[in-house]
Coordinates of C-alpha atoms in Angstrom, one line a residue:
Chain H
X1 CA 86.2 114.0 87.5
X2 CA 84.3 115.1 90.6
X3 CA 81.0 116.8 89.9
X4 CA 77.6 117.8 91.3
X5 CA 74.4 117.8 89.3
X6 CA 71.3 119.6 90.6
X7 CA 67.8 119.7 89.1
X8 CA 67.2 122.8 87.1
X9 CA 64.9 125.5 88.4
X10 CA 63.0 127.5 89.0
X11 CA 60.9 125.5 91.3
X12 CA 57.6 127.2 92.1
X13 CA 55.5 125.9 95.0
X14 CA 52.5 127.1 97.1
X15 CA 53.1 127.7 100.8
X16 CA 52.9 124.5 102.9
X17 CA 53.7 122.3 99.9
X18 CA 56.4 119.5 100.1
X19 CA 59.8 120.3 98.6
X20 CA 62.3 118.1 97.0
X21 CA 65.4 119.4 95.2
X22 CA 67.4 116.6 93.6
X23 CA 71.2 116.4 93.8
X24 CA 73.5 113.7 92.6
X25 CA 77.3 113.6 92.6
X26 CA 80.3 111.9 91.2
X27 CA 83.4 111.7 93.3
X28 CA 86.3 109.5 94.2
X29 CA 86.8 108.5 97.8
X30 CA 84.2 109.5 100.4
X31 CA 83.3 113.2 100.1
X32 CA 81.3 115.3 102.6
X33 CA 78.1 116.7 101.2
X34 CA 76.5 120.1 101.8
X35 CA 73.5 122.2 101.0
X36 CA 73.9 126.0 101.0
X37 CA 71.2 128.6 100.7
X38 CA 71.5 132.1 99.1
X39 CA 68.9 134.7 99.9
X40 CA 68.6 137.7 97.5
X41 CA 71.5 140.0 97.6
X42 CA 73.4 137.9 100.1
X43 CA 76.3 135.4 100.2
X44 CA 75.8 131.7 100.6
X45 CA 75.0 130.2 104.0
X46 CA 75.6 126.7 105.1
X47 CA 72.2 125.0 105.5
X48 CA 73.1 121.4 106.4
X49 CA 75.8 118.8 105.9
X50 CA 76.5 115.1 106.0
X51 CA 79.9 113.6 106.3
X52 CA 79.4 109.9 105.7
X53 CA 77.1 107.4 104.1
X54 CA 73.5 107.2 105.6
X55 CA 74.1 110.4 107.6
X56 CA 71.1 112.7 107.7
X57 CA 71.7 116.5 107.9
X58 CA 68.9 118.7 109.1
X59 CA 68.3 122.3 109.8
X60 CA 65.3 124.7 109.9
X61 CA 63.0 121.9 108.8
X62 CA 65.2 120.9 105.8
X63 CA 66.6 117.4 105.6
X64 CA 69.0 115.5 103.3
X65 CA 70.3 112.0 103.5
X66 CA 73.7 110.9 102.2
X67 CA 72.9 107.9 99.9
X68 CA 76.1 106.3 98.7
X69 CA 74.4 103.6 96.8
X70 CA 72.6 106.1 94.6
X71 CA 75.2 108.9 94.9
X72 CA 72.5 111.3 95.9
X73 CA 71.8 114.0 98.5
X74 CA 68.3 115.2 97.9
X75 CA 67.0 118.2 99.9
X76 CA 63.5 117.9 101.4
X77 CA 61.2 120.0 103.5
X78 CA 57.7 119.0 104.5
X79 CA 56.0 122.4 104.4
X80 CA 57.7 125.3 102.7
X81 CA 57.1 129.0 103.6
X82 CA 57.4 132.1 101.6
X83 CA 60.6 132.9 103.5
X84 CA 62.2 129.8 102.1
X85 CA 62.3 131.5 98.6
X86 CA 66.0 131.5 97.7
X87 CA 68.6 129.7 95.6
X88 CA 69.8 126.3 96.9
X89 CA 73.3 124.9 96.1
X90 CA 74.4 121.3 96.6
X91 CA 78.1 120.9 97.1
X92 CA 80.7 118.3 97.9
X93 CA 84.1 118.5 99.5
X94 CA 86.7 116.1 98.0
X95 CA 89.0 114.0 100.0
X96 CA 92.2 114.7 98.1
X97 CA 94.9 116.9 99.6
X98 CA 93.4 120.2 98.5
X99 CA 90.0 119.5 100.1
X100 CA 88.4 121.5 97.3
X101 CA 84.7 122.1 97.1
X102 CA 82.6 121.4 94.0
X103 CA 79.3 123.2 93.7
X104 CA 76.2 122.5 91.7
X105 CA 74.7 125.2 89.5
X106 CA 72.0 126.1 92.1
X107 CA 68.2 125.7 92.1
X108 CA 65.9 128.7 92.5
X109 CA 62.9 128.1 94.7
X110 CA 59.9 130.5 94.7
X111 CA 57.2 130.0 97.3
X112 CA 53.9 131.7 96.7
X113 CA 51.5 132.7 99.5
Chain W
X1 CA 82.1 137.9 115.3
X2 CA 83.1 139.3 111.9
X3 CA 83.6 136.1 109.9
X4 CA 84.6 136.8 106.3
X5 CA 84.7 140.5 105.3
X6 CA 84.8 141.6 101.7
X7 CA 85.4 145.1 100.4
X8 CA 84.2 147.0 98.5
X9 CA 80.5 145.9 98.2
X10 CA 80.1 147.6 94.8
X11 CA 82.6 148.8 92.2
X12 CA 82.4 150.1 88.7
X13 CA 85.6 150.0 86.6
X14 CA 86.5 151.1 83.1
X15 CA 87.9 148.6 80.7
X16 CA 91.7 148.2 81.3
X17 CA 91.7 149.5 84.9
X18 CA 93.1 147.3 87.6
X19 CA 91.9 146.9 91.1
X20 CA 92.1 144.6 94.2
X21 CA 89.1 143.0 95.9
X22 CA 89.9 142.6 99.6
X23 CA 89.0 139.5 101.7
X24 CA 89.8 139.0 105.4
X25 CA 88.7 136.3 107.8
X26 CA 89.2 136.2 111.6
X27 CA 88.5 132.5 112.2
X28 CA 92.1 131.3 111.6
X29 CA 90.9 129.2 108.6
X30 CA 93.5 127.6 106.5
X31 CA 91.5 127.3 103.3
X32 CA 90.3 130.4 101.4
X33 CA 89.0 130.8 97.9
X34 CA 87.5 133.2 95.4
X35 CA 84.4 132.5 93.3
X36 CA 82.5 134.4 90.7
X37 CA 78.8 134.0 90.3
X38 CA 77.1 134.7 87.0
X39 CA 73.5 134.2 86.0
X40 CA 72.7 130.6 85.1
X41 CA 76.3 129.4 85.8
X42 CA 76.4 128.9 89.5
X43 CA 79.7 129.4 91.3
X44 CA 83.0 129.1 89.4
X45 CA 86.2 128.8 91.3
X46 CA 88.9 131.4 90.4
X47 CA 91.7 130.8 92.8
X48 CA 92.2 129.1 96.1
X49 CA 94.7 128.8 98.9
X50 CA 95.3 126.0 101.5
X51 CA 97.5 128.2 103.7
X52 CA 99.7 131.2 103.9
X53 CA 102.2 131.3 101.0
X54 CA 100.3 128.6 99.0
X55 CA 97.9 129.4 96.2
X56 CA 96.5 127.5 93.2
X57 CA 94.3 128.1 90.2
X58 CA 90.7 127.2 90.0
X59 CA 88.6 126.7 86.8
X60 CA 88.6 130.3 85.6
X61 CA 91.9 131.9 86.7
X62 CA 92.7 134.0 83.6
X63 CA 92.8 137.7 84.3
X64 CA 93.1 137.4 88.0
X65 CA 96.0 137.1 90.5
X66 CA 96.0 136.2 94.2
X67 CA 98.5 136.1 97.0
X68 CA 98.3 134.8 100.6
X69 CA 100.9 136.4 102.7
X70 CA 99.0 135.9 106.0
X71 CA 96.4 133.5 107.2
X72 CA 93.8 136.2 107.5
X73 CA 94.0 138.0 104.1
X74 CA 93.4 136.7 100.5
X75 CA 93.1 139.6 98.1
X76 CA 92.0 139.1 94.5
X77 CA 93.6 141.4 91.8
X78 CA 92.1 142.2 88.5
X79 CA 95.1 143.0 86.2
X80 CA 93.3 144.7 83.3
X81 CA 89.5 144.7 83.7
X82 CA 87.3 143.5 80.9
X83 CA 83.5 143.6 80.5
X84 CA 83.5 139.7 80.7
X85 CA 84.7 140.2 84.4
X86 CA 81.4 141.9 85.3
X87 CA 80.1 139.5 88.0
X88 CA 79.5 139.1 91.7
X89 CA 82.6 137.9 93.5
X90 CA 82.5 135.9 96.7
X91 CA 85.3 135.0 99.0
X92 CA 84.9 132.0 101.3
X93 CA 87.0 130.3 104.0
X94 CA 87.0 127.0 105.8
X95 CA 89.0 125.0 108.2
X96 CA 90.8 122.1 106.6
X97 CA 92.7 120.2 109.3
X98 CA 92.9 117.0 107.2
X99 CA 89.2 116.5 107.0
X100 CA 86.3 117.3 104.6
X101 CA 83.8 117.9 107.5
X102 CA 83.9 121.7 107.5
X103 CA 81.6 123.9 105.5
X104 CA 82.4 127.2 104.0
X105 CA 81.8 130.6 105.5
X106 CA 81.1 133.1 102.7
X107 CA 81.5 136.8 102.6
X108 CA 78.6 139.0 101.5
X109 CA 80.0 139.6 98.0
X110 CA 81.4 142.3 95.7
X111 CA 79.3 143.3 92.8
X112 CA 81.7 144.4 90.0
X113 CA 80.7 146.1 86.8
X114 CA 83.2 146.8 84.0
X115 CA 82.2 149.3 81.4

């Protein structure tokens, strides 16, 4: 069935380090792919998305490219800040009639000053 | 610009009590859903709805009921609360319109404790 697999956390980085959070997926058809961010005590917020192969989503310095050949959607940021500390969720939206979302289990990022 | 509104924000229940978690959105979204979030388990889908009058079960529906009488509202009912239902509950909505392009808008969550 459809699924999303994320790297396990926590990921701990120093400020200004390069970030990669891996995400791979299994899906029938051509899903849209999303990254969401959850700050402490809050709901999830949409960070970026890509709706077809080779699309690059970007927002707030974060980027992810929809790679159909490797079924991946890895999240990257060139220089993280303490304020990026949060939990990041990879997700896909399936193309069947219900258009249901499938979420990964989340990756906690901690950035140290 | 309300988005998705969930009430209450916090609730403590005794085992066996029932209650309703409220969710309302003002974006005319067709698609609404309820998730629970537990430590180390990510988000698990409880129930979802693709439009008024249409609901379906997610992966963890037992102990919960939903209804969708209007586009705006999607309440979640706990029939007889159990300690295993202690969790943070999120409501989310999205446009569907025959495409997968739309992301979710989440509410701020309800933290439920069952004692």
